[in-house]
PDB file of C-alpha atoms and ligand atoms in Angstrom:
ATOM      1  CA  MET E   1     253.755 188.560  48.332  1.00 40.00           C
ATOM      2  CA  SER E   2     251.331 190.573  46.325  1.00 47.00           C
ATOM      3  CA  GLU E   3     248.296 192.744  46.801  1.00 52.00           C
ATOM      4  CA  PHE E   4     244.749 191.568  46.187  1.00 51.00           C
ATOM      5  CA  ALA E   5     241.976 193.630  44.731  1.00 54.00           C
ATOM      6  CA  ALA E   6     238.506 193.499  46.282  1.00 49.00           C
ATOM      7  CA  ASP E   7     237.432 190.927  43.692  1.00 55.00           C
ATOM      8  CA  GLY E   8     240.397 188.685  44.472  1.00 56.00           C
ATOM      9  CA  ARG E   9     242.523 189.529  41.465  1.00 71.00           C
ATOM     10  CA  ASP E  10     246.187 189.474  42.175  1.00 90.00           C
ATOM     11  CA  ALA E  11     248.075 192.746  41.539  1.00 94.00           C
ATOM     12  CA  VAL E  12     251.758 192.407  40.642  1.00 96.00           C
ATOM     13  CA  LEU E  13     252.297 196.158  40.615  1.00 97.00           C
ATOM     14  CA  THR E  14     250.344 198.932  42.282  1.00 97.00           C
ATOM     15  CA  ALA E  15     250.953 202.650  42.407  1.00 97.00           C
ATOM     16  CA  ARG E  16     249.183 205.207  44.554  1.00 97.00           C
ATOM     17  CA  ASP E  17     249.175 209.021  44.653  1.00 97.00           C
ATOM     18  CA  VAL E  18     252.173 209.362  42.365  1.00 98.00           C
ATOM     19  CA  ARG E  19     253.280 212.947  41.904  1.00 98.00           C
ATOM     20  CA  LYS E  20     256.184 214.156  39.855  1.00 98.00           C
ATOM     21  CA  SER E  21     257.551 217.669  39.509  1.00 98.00           C
ATOM     22  CA  PHE E  22     260.345 218.855  37.300  1.00 96.00           C
ATOM     23  CA  GLN E  23     262.477 221.876  37.974  1.00 93.00           C
ATOM     24  CA  VAL E  24     262.348 224.123  34.911  1.00 92.00           C
ATOM     25  CA  GLY E  25     264.550 227.149  35.447  1.00 93.00           C
ATOM     26  CA  ASP E  26     263.525 228.513  38.829  1.00 94.00           C
ATOM     27  CA  ARG E  27     260.039 227.011  38.626  1.00 95.00           C
ATOM     28  CA  SER E  28     258.836 223.620  39.731  1.00 95.00           C
ATOM     29  CA  ILE E  29     256.230 222.181  37.375  1.00 96.00           C
ATOM     30  CA  GLU E  30     254.067 219.275  38.506  1.00 97.00           C
ATOM     31  CA  ILE E  31     253.505 216.771  35.680  1.00 97.00           C
ATOM     32  CA  LEU E  32     251.836 213.893  37.571  1.00 98.00           C
ATOM     33  CA  HIS E  33     249.094 214.910  40.004  1.00 97.00           C
ATOM     34  CA  GLY E  34     248.418 211.804  42.074  1.00 97.00           C
ATOM     35  CA  ALA E  35     248.319 209.039  39.456  1.00 97.00           C
ATOM     36  CA  HIS E  36     247.426 205.478  40.455  1.00 97.00           C
ATOM     37  CA  ILE E  37     247.348 202.065  38.809  1.00 97.00           C
ATOM     38  CA  ASP E  38     246.873 198.360  39.524  1.00 96.00           C
ATOM     39  CA  LEU E  39     248.458 195.879  37.154  1.00 97.00           C
ATOM     40  CA  PHE E  40     247.021 192.405  37.628  1.00 96.00           C
ATOM     41  CA  ARG E  41     248.781 189.115  37.096  1.00 95.00           C
ATOM     42  CA  GLY E  42     248.747 187.981  33.492  1.00 96.00           C
ATOM     43  CA  GLU E  43     246.711 190.880  32.159  1.00 96.00           C
ATOM     44  CA  ARG E  44     247.233 193.112  29.159  1.00 97.00           C
ATOM     45  CA  LEU E  45     246.673 196.663  30.296  1.00 97.00           C
ATOM     46  CA  CYS E  46     246.668 199.484  27.785  1.00 96.00           C
ATOM     47  CA  LEU E  47     247.413 203.080  28.749  1.00 97.00           C
ATOM     48  CA  MET E  48     246.330 205.760  26.323  1.00 96.00           C
ATOM     49  CA  GLY E  49     246.431 209.529  26.381  1.00 95.00           C
ATOM     50  CA  GLN E  50     247.532 212.561  24.446  1.00 95.00           C
ATOM     51  CA  SER E  51     251.149 213.441  23.940  1.00 95.00           C
ATOM     52  CA  GLY E  52     252.386 215.368  26.974  1.00 96.00           C
ATOM     53  CA  ALA E  53     249.817 213.800  29.354  1.00 96.00           C
ATOM     54  CA  GLY E  54     252.597 212.265  31.462  1.00 97.00           C
ATOM     55  CA  LYS E  55     252.481 208.630  30.293  1.00 97.00           C
ATOM     56  CA  SER E  56     256.224 208.167  29.826  1.00 97.00           C
ATOM     57  CA  THR E  57     256.986 209.909  33.114  1.00 98.00           C
ATOM     58  CA  PHE E  58     254.512 207.579  34.881  1.00 98.00           C
ATOM     59  CA  LEU E  59     255.926 204.466  33.182  1.00 98.00           C
ATOM     60  CA  HIS E  60     259.487 205.398  34.110  1.00 98.00           C
ATOM     61  CA  ILE E  61     258.411 205.727  37.747  1.00 98.00           C
ATOM     62  CA  LEU E  62     256.534 202.394  37.629  1.00 98.00           C
ATOM     63  CA  GLY E  63     259.556 200.790  35.968  1.00 98.00           C
ATOM     64  CA  LEU E  64     261.772 202.100  38.790  1.00 97.00           C
ATOM     65  CA  LEU E  65     263.819 204.164  36.359  1.00 96.00           C
ATOM     66  CA  GLU E  66     262.824 207.595  37.645  1.00 97.00           C
ATOM     67  CA  GLU E  67     261.996 208.666  41.188  1.00 97.00           C
ATOM     68  CA  PRO E  68     258.577 210.129  42.013  1.00 98.00           C
ATOM     69  CA  THR E  69     258.347 213.365  43.975  1.00 98.00           C
ATOM     70  CA  GLU E  70     255.638 211.718  46.101  1.00 98.00           C
ATOM     71  CA  GLY E  71     253.699 208.482  46.172  1.00 98.00           C
ATOM     72  CA  GLU E  72     254.166 204.765  46.325  1.00 97.00           C
ATOM     73  CA  VAL E  73     254.979 201.982  43.865  1.00 98.00           C
ATOM     74  CA  ARG E  74     254.551 198.452  45.218  1.00 97.00           C
ATOM     75  CA  ILE E  75     256.111 195.470  43.515  1.00 96.00           C
ATOM     76  CA  ASP E  76     256.317 192.034  45.082  1.00 87.00           C
ATOM     77  CA  GLY E  77     254.809 193.539  48.244  1.00 89.00           C
ATOM     78  CA  LYS E  78     257.646 196.048  48.596  1.00 95.00           C
ATOM     79  CA  ASN E  79     257.427 199.829  48.577  1.00 97.00           C
ATOM     80  CA  ALA E  80     260.032 200.151  45.846  1.00 98.00           C
ATOM     81  CA  TRP E  81     260.947 203.819  46.191  1.00 97.00           C
ATOM     82  CA  ALA E  82     261.484 203.455  49.952  1.00 97.00           C
ATOM     83  CA  LEU E  83     264.165 200.789  49.416  1.00 97.00           C
ATOM     84  CA  PRO E  84     267.909 201.420  49.274  1.00 96.00           C
ATOM     85  CA  THR E  85     269.172 201.897  45.702  1.00 94.00           C
ATOM     86  CA  THR E  86     270.777 198.468  45.371  1.00 91.00           C
ATOM     87  CA  GLU E  87     267.639 196.672  46.607  1.00 93.00           C
ATOM     88  CA  ARG E  88     265.507 198.679  44.205  1.00 95.00           C
ATOM     89  CA  ALA E  89     267.853 197.777  41.341  1.00 92.00           C
ATOM     90  CA  ARG E  90     267.481 194.120  42.314  1.00 91.00           C
ATOM     91  CA  LEU E  91     263.690 194.401  42.415  1.00 94.00           C
ATOM     92  CA  ARG E  92     263.733 195.999  38.952  1.00 94.00           C
ATOM     93  CA  ASN E  93     266.041 193.384  37.509  1.00 92.00           C
ATOM     94  CA  GLN E  94     264.070 190.463  38.917  1.00 92.00           C
ATOM     95  CA  HIS E  95     260.561 191.653  38.113  1.00 96.00           C
ATOM     96  CA  ILE E  96     260.470 194.226  35.326  1.00 97.00           C
ATOM     97  CA  GLY E  97     261.328 194.304  31.659  1.00 97.00           C
ATOM     98  CA  PHE E  98     261.110 197.685  29.932  1.00 97.00           C
ATOM     99  CA  VAL E  99     260.752 198.430  26.225  1.00 97.00           C
ATOM    100  CA  PHE E 100     261.348 202.033  25.153  1.00 95.00           C
ATOM    101  CA  GLN E 101     259.993 203.792  22.094  1.00 92.00           C
ATOM    102  CA  PHE E 102     263.528 204.646  20.997  1.00 93.00           C
ATOM    103  CA  TYR E 103     265.103 201.292  21.909  1.00 94.00           C
ATOM    104  CA  HIS E 104     267.954 202.594  24.119  1.00 96.00           C
ATOM    105  CA  LEU E 105     270.340 199.922  22.882  1.00 97.00           C
ATOM    106  CA  LEU E 106     274.061 200.344  23.512  1.00 97.00           C
ATOM    107  CA  PRO E 107     275.632 201.309  20.157  1.00 97.00           C
ATOM    108  CA  GLU E 108     279.003 199.627  20.737  1.00 97.00           C
ATOM    109  CA  LEU E 109     277.496 196.228  21.532  1.00 98.00           C
ATOM    110  CA  SER E 110     276.216 193.536  19.186  1.00 98.00           C
ATOM    111  CA  ALA E 111     272.595 192.370  19.265  1.00 98.00           C
ATOM    112  CA  VAL E 112     273.515 189.361  21.428  1.00 98.00           C
ATOM    113  CA  GLU E 113     275.558 191.517  23.808  1.00 97.00           C
ATOM    114  CA  ASN E 114     272.722 194.026  24.165  1.00 98.00           C
ATOM    115  CA  VAL E 115     270.368 191.212  25.159  1.00 98.00           C
ATOM    116  CA  LEU E 116     272.908 190.149  27.793  1.00 97.00           C
ATOM    117  CA  VAL E 117     273.099 193.578  29.467  1.00 95.00           C
ATOM    118  CA  PRO E 118     270.506 192.819  32.203  1.00 93.00           C
ATOM    119  CA  ALA E 119     272.334 189.571  32.999  1.00 93.00           C
ATOM    120  CA  MET E 120     275.622 191.468  33.266  1.00 92.00           C
ATOM    121  CA  ILE E 121     274.046 194.000  35.620  1.00 90.00           C
ATOM    122  CA  ALA E 122     272.488 191.274  37.776  1.00 89.00           C
ATOM    123  CA  HIS E 123     275.865 189.523  37.867  1.00 90.00           C
ATOM    124  CA  SER E 124     277.657 192.711  38.910  1.00 88.00           C
ATOM    125  CA  HIS E 125     275.177 193.128  41.776  1.00 85.00           C
ATOM    126  CA  GLY E 126     275.830 189.555  42.903  1.00 86.00           C
ATOM    127  CA  ASP E 127     272.208 188.578  42.198  1.00 85.00           C
ATOM    128  CA  ARG E 128     272.797 186.076  39.462  1.00 87.00           C
ATOM    129  CA  ARG E 129     275.760 184.032  38.373  1.00 88.00           C
ATOM    130  CA  MET E 130     276.688 184.545  34.753  1.00 87.00           C
ATOM    131  CA  ASP E 131     277.437 181.445  32.717  1.00 89.00           C
ATOM    132  CA  ARG E 132     278.851 183.091  29.607  1.00 89.00           C
ATOM    133  CA  ALA E 133     278.381 180.218  27.185  1.00 93.00           C
ATOM    134  CA  ALA E 134     274.903 179.271  28.395  1.00 95.00           C
ATOM    135  CA  ASP E 135     273.741 182.881  28.598  1.00 96.00           C
ATOM    136  CA  ARG E 136     275.001 183.696  25.111  1.00 97.00           C
ATOM    137  CA  GLU E 137     273.214 180.628  23.817  1.00 97.00           C
ATOM    138  CA  ARG E 138     269.983 181.719  25.496  1.00 97.00           C
ATOM    139  CA  ALA E 139     270.331 185.247  24.091  1.00 97.00           C
ATOM    140  CA  ARG E 140     270.937 183.801  20.635  1.00 98.00           C
ATOM    141  CA  ASP E 141     267.926 181.490  20.936  1.00 97.00           C
ATOM    142  CA  LEU E 142     265.689 184.400  21.847  1.00 97.00           C
ATOM    143  CA  LEU E 143     266.942 186.500  18.921  1.00 97.00           C
ATOM    144  CA  VAL E 144     266.525 183.565  16.535  1.00 97.00           C
ATOM    145  CA  LYS E 145     262.965 183.108  17.795  1.00 96.00           C
ATOM    146  CA  PHE E 146     262.403 186.782  17.002  1.00 96.00           C
ATOM    147  CA  GLY E 147     263.618 186.308  13.424  1.00 95.00           C
ATOM    148  CA  LEU E 148     267.092 187.807  13.877  1.00 96.00           C
ATOM    149  CA  GLU E 149     269.240 184.759  13.136  1.00 96.00           C
ATOM    150  CA  ARG E 150     271.162 186.793  10.542  1.00 97.00           C
ATOM    151  CA  ARG E 151     271.633 189.800  12.801  1.00 97.00           C
ATOM    152  CA  LEU E 152     273.205 188.302  15.925  1.00 98.00           C
ATOM    153  CA  THR E 153     276.553 190.074  15.663  1.00 97.00           C
ATOM    154  CA  HIS E 154     275.230 193.298  14.143  1.00 98.00           C
ATOM    155  CA  ARG E 155     275.391 196.510  16.117  1.00 98.00           C
ATOM    156  CA  PRO E 156     272.256 198.652  16.534  1.00 97.00           C
ATOM    157  CA  GLY E 157     273.483 201.092  13.862  1.00 97.00           C
ATOM    158  CA  GLN E 158     273.412 198.230  11.342  1.00 97.00           C
ATOM    159  CA  LEU E 159     269.835 197.251  12.201  1.00 97.00           C
ATOM    160  CA  SER E 160     266.465 198.573  11.020  1.00 96.00           C
ATOM    161  CA  GLY E 161     264.031 200.088  13.517  1.00 96.00           C
ATOM    162  CA  GLY E 162     261.951 196.923  13.683  1.00 96.00           C
ATOM    163  CA  GLU E 163     265.070 194.813  14.233  1.00 96.00           C
ATOM    164  CA  ARG E 164     266.261 197.137  16.980  1.00 97.00           C
ATOM    165  CA  GLN E 165     262.936 196.875  18.740  1.00 96.00           C
ATOM    166  CA  ARG E 166     263.058 193.067  18.543  1.00 97.00           C
ATOM    167  CA  VAL E 167     266.487 193.163  20.175  1.00 98.00           C
ATOM    168  CA  SER E 168     265.151 195.414  22.903  1.00 98.00           C
ATOM    169  CA  VAL E 169     262.175 193.090  23.518  1.00 97.00           C
ATOM    170  CA  ALA E 170     264.629 190.197  23.817  1.00 98.00           C
ATOM    171  CA  ARG E 171     266.693 192.242  26.273  1.00 98.00           C
ATOM    172  CA  ALA E 172     263.590 193.053  28.317  1.00 98.00           C
ATOM    173  CA  LEU E 173     262.614 189.377  28.518  1.00 97.00           C
ATOM    174  CA  PHE E 174     266.039 187.840  29.045  1.00 97.00           C
ATOM    175  CA  LEU E 175     265.794 187.557  32.838  1.00 96.00           C
ATOM    176  CA  ASP E 176     262.193 186.262  32.703  1.00 96.00           C
ATOM    177  CA  PRO E 177     260.433 189.172  34.379  1.00 97.00           C
ATOM    178  CA  ALA E 178     256.767 188.784  35.385  1.00 97.00           C
ATOM    179  CA  ILE E 179     256.060 192.377  34.340  1.00 98.00           C
ATOM    180  CA  LEU E 180     256.688 193.931  30.954  1.00 98.00           C
ATOM    181  CA  ILE E 181     256.293 197.681  30.530  1.00 98.00           C
ATOM    182  CA  ALA E 182     256.328 198.986  26.966  1.00 97.00           C
ATOM    183  CA  ASP E 183     256.218 202.693  26.129  1.00 97.00           C
ATOM    184  CA  GLU E 184     254.866 203.134  22.589  1.00 95.00           C
ATOM    185  CA  PRO E 185     256.984 200.201  21.382  1.00 94.00           C
ATOM    186  CA  THR E 186     255.814 200.663  17.801  1.00 91.00           C
ATOM    187  CA  GLY E 187     255.591 204.460  17.856  1.00 90.00           C
ATOM    188  CA  ASN E 188     258.729 204.873  15.817  1.00 89.00           C
ATOM    189  CA  LEU E 189     258.019 202.116  13.275  1.00 91.00           C
ATOM    190  CA  ASP E 190     256.040 202.043  10.035  1.00 91.00           C
ATOM    191  CA  THR E 191     252.659 200.315  10.217  1.00 91.00           C
ATOM    192  CA  ALA E 192     253.637 196.873   8.918  1.00 91.00           C
ATOM    193  CA  THR E 193     256.859 196.702  10.936  1.00 92.00           C
ATOM    194  CA  GLY E 194     255.035 197.950  14.021  1.00 91.00           C
ATOM    195  CA  GLU E 195     252.335 195.317  13.667  1.00 91.00           C
ATOM    196  CA  ALA E 196     254.905 192.542  13.431  1.00 92.00           C
ATOM    197  CA  VAL E 197     256.675 193.757  16.585  1.00 93.00           C
ATOM    198  CA  LEU E 198     253.333 194.036  18.327  1.00 93.00           C
ATOM    199  CA  GLU E 199     252.334 190.467  17.446  1.00 94.00           C
ATOM    200  CA  LEU E 200     255.617 189.303  18.876  1.00 95.00           C
ATOM    201  CA  LEU E 201     254.976 191.229  22.105  1.00 95.00           C
ATOM    202  CA  LEU E 202     251.436 189.884  22.433  1.00 96.00           C
ATOM    203  CA  ASP E 203     252.608 186.322  21.694  1.00 96.00           C
ATOM    204  CA  GLU E 204     255.245 186.563  24.415  1.00 97.00           C
ATOM    205  CA  GLN E 205     252.671 188.029  26.798  1.00 97.00           C
ATOM    206  CA  ARG E 206     250.415 185.025  26.269  1.00 96.00           C
ATOM    207  CA  GLU E 207     253.167 182.423  26.283  1.00 97.00           C
ATOM    208  CA  ARG E 208     254.825 183.731  29.451  1.00 97.00           C
ATOM    209  CA  ASP E 209     251.613 184.890  31.135  1.00 96.00           C
ATOM    210  CA  LEU E 210     253.236 188.305  31.495  1.00 97.00           C
ATOM    211  CA  SER E 211     251.574 191.253  33.138  1.00 98.00           C
ATOM    212  CA  LEU E 212     251.868 193.716  30.271  1.00 98.00           C
ATOM    213  CA  LEU E 213     251.482 197.463  30.610  1.00 98.00           C
ATOM    214  CA  LEU E 214     251.480 199.033  27.188  1.00 97.00           C
ATOM    215  CA  VAL E 215     251.280 202.673  26.156  1.00 96.00           C
ATOM    216  CA  THR E 216     249.837 203.097  22.695  1.00 92.00           C
ATOM    217  CA  HIS E 217     247.933 205.539  20.512  1.00 88.00           C
ATOM    218  CA  ASP E 218     246.372 202.711  18.542  1.00 86.00           C
ATOM    219  CA  GLU E 219     242.661 202.116  19.304  1.00 85.00           C
ATOM    220  CA  ARG E 220     242.787 198.733  17.581  1.00 84.00           C
ATOM    221  CA  LEU E 221     245.525 197.606  19.911  1.00 87.00           C
ATOM    222  CA  SER E 222     243.510 198.759  22.872  1.00 88.00           C
ATOM    223  CA  GLU E 223     240.772 196.360  21.718  1.00 90.00           C
ATOM    224  CA  ARG E 224     243.233 193.507  22.109  1.00 92.00           C
ATOM    225  CA  CYS E 225     243.967 194.397  25.721  1.00 95.00           C
ATOM    226  CA  ASP E 226     241.986 193.267  28.752  1.00 95.00           C
ATOM    227  CA  ARG E 227     241.573 196.814  30.042  1.00 95.00           C
ATOM    228  CA  THR E 228     242.367 200.310  28.888  1.00 96.00           C
ATOM    229  CA  LEU E 229     243.188 203.265  31.109  1.00 97.00           C
ATOM    230  CA  HIS E 230     243.332 206.861  29.999  1.00 96.00           C
ATOM    231  CA  MET E 231     245.757 209.437  31.273  1.00 97.00           C
ATOM    232  CA  GLU E 232     244.899 213.074  31.035  1.00 96.00           C
ATOM    233  CA  ASP E 233     246.927 215.931  32.427  1.00 95.00           C
ATOM    234  CA  GLY E 234     248.908 213.749  34.822  1.00 97.00           C
ATOM    235  CA  GLN E 235     246.016 211.706  36.182  1.00 96.00           C
ATOM    236  CA  ILE E 236     244.382 208.395  35.365  1.00 96.00           C
ATOM    237  CA  GLN E 237     240.872 209.203  34.160  1.00 91.00           C
ATOM    238  CA  SER E 238     238.893 206.044  33.902  1.00 66.00           C
ATOM    239  CA  ASP E 239     239.111 202.361  34.538  1.00 60.00           C
ATOM    240  CA  SER E 240     236.942 200.250  32.279  1.00 52.00           C
ATOM    241  CA  ALA E 241     237.270 197.364  34.768  1.00 50.00           C
ATOM    242  CA  VAL E 242     235.962 194.912  32.166  1.00 48.00           C
ATOM    243  CA  VAL E 243     238.112 191.812  31.838  1.00 49.00           C
ATOM    244  CA  ILE E 244     237.849 190.266  28.402  1.00 48.00           C
ATOM    245  CA  PRO E 245     239.459 186.876  28.031  1.00 49.00           C
ATOM    246  CA  HIS E 246     241.888 186.578  25.138  1.00 52.00           C
TER     247      HIS E 246
HETATM  248  N1  ADP O   1     262.933 215.842  32.534  1.00 95.65           N
HETATM  249  C1  ADP O   1     261.916 216.702  32.316  1.00 95.65           C
HETATM  250  N2  ADP O   1     262.026 218.008  32.647  1.00 95.65           N
HETATM  251  C2  ADP O   1     260.994 218.862  32.440  1.00 95.65           C
HETATM  252  N3  ADP O   1     259.822 218.513  31.905  1.00 95.65           N
HETATM  253  C3  ADP O   1     259.656 217.237  31.546  1.00 95.65           C
HETATM  254  C4  ADP O   1     260.678 216.252  31.726  1.00 95.65           C
HETATM  255  N4  ADP O   1     260.217 215.058  31.281  1.00 95.65           N
HETATM  256  C5  ADP O   1     258.955 215.282  30.832  1.00 95.65           C
HETATM  257  N5  ADP O   1     258.629 216.588  30.984  1.00 95.65           N
HETATM  258  C6  ADP O   1     257.334 217.188  30.620  1.00 95.65           C
HETATM  259  O1  ADP O   1     256.297 216.440  31.220  1.00 95.65           O
HETATM  260  C7  ADP O   1     255.166 216.396  30.379  1.00 95.65           C
HETATM  261  C8  ADP O   1     254.761 214.955  30.190  1.00 95.65           C
HETATM  262  O2  ADP O   1     255.754 214.293  29.432  1.00 95.65           O
HETATM  263  P1  ADP O   1     255.698 212.734  29.108  1.00 95.65           P
HETATM  264  O3  ADP O   1     255.631 211.978  30.383  1.00 95.65           O
HETATM  265  O4  ADP O   1     256.813 212.440  28.196  1.00 95.65           O
HETATM  266  O5  ADP O   1     254.280 212.627  28.368  1.00 95.65           O
HETATM  267  P2  ADP O   1     253.735 211.550  27.326  1.00 95.65           P
HETATM  268  O6  ADP O   1     254.601 210.344  27.399  1.00 95.65           O
HETATM  269  O7  ADP O   1     252.321 211.312  27.762  1.00 95.65           O
HETATM  270  O8  ADP O   1     253.769 212.217  25.986  1.00 95.65           O
HETATM  271  C9  ADP O   1     255.549 217.106  29.101  1.00 95.65           C
HETATM  272  O9  ADP O   1     255.018 218.409  29.150  1.00 95.65           O
HETATM  273  C10 ADP O   1     257.044 217.110  29.128  1.00 95.65           C
HETATM  274  O10 ADP O   1     257.554 218.217  28.460  1.00 95.65           O
HETATM  275 MG1   MG O   2     255.697 209.321  25.969  1.00 95.65          MG
END
């Protein structure tokens, strides 16, 4: 089940009227003031906006990692934040891969083991049977494809920034999600390293026909997306509804 836009495009994720407040001391500060989004099947959607605009907060809510104060996120036809916690975790695991600016890899685990984390979580929820040998092989294959054949047993602390981000892309893609959300995936990398990671992300998007939602500060990257949205002060400002084939 999915939603359809007026022009028949198929939305894999929609959000409406998303508000988010944080408690700071004895004050409640609203960061998102009714943000909305439609992510269509197979599209590359760029989200831009100044630091502090609320992009990461919005992405965490869309990625089902952080609860909104108000509003709705629909994935696979389901109102995700109205579901019980375990069902929401299942929805997240089955549909969404998330790439963070600062990787969020587990420091005690090797590259291969980090890639296997989503599979271990799905297994522990009873959603997916884990075949250790086959899964390790698949994790290895993905890392080899990403140029990490010599880094399989390294821990994050032994990897460069670019290598860490490749591991985290592999982790995000391991369970074959239809949606990939990436929050400034190259924001912490030097230009050349960042570009290489970006090419890898865009290649995977094309190959897997992923719906990609990407936060970036890079105008050139925005030109390689189908659409670009701008977030300003906790709201989505404009929707250049132009779909450019890539
Ligand atoms: N857990 C939190 N508690 C209080 N304020 C927060 C929290 N997380 C984010 N903020 C504030 O919300 C605003 C938006 O942050 P963020 O979503 O990270 O913006 P962006 O990703 O666009 O730079 C910032 O002013 C930030 O300080
Ligand atoms: Mg951010």
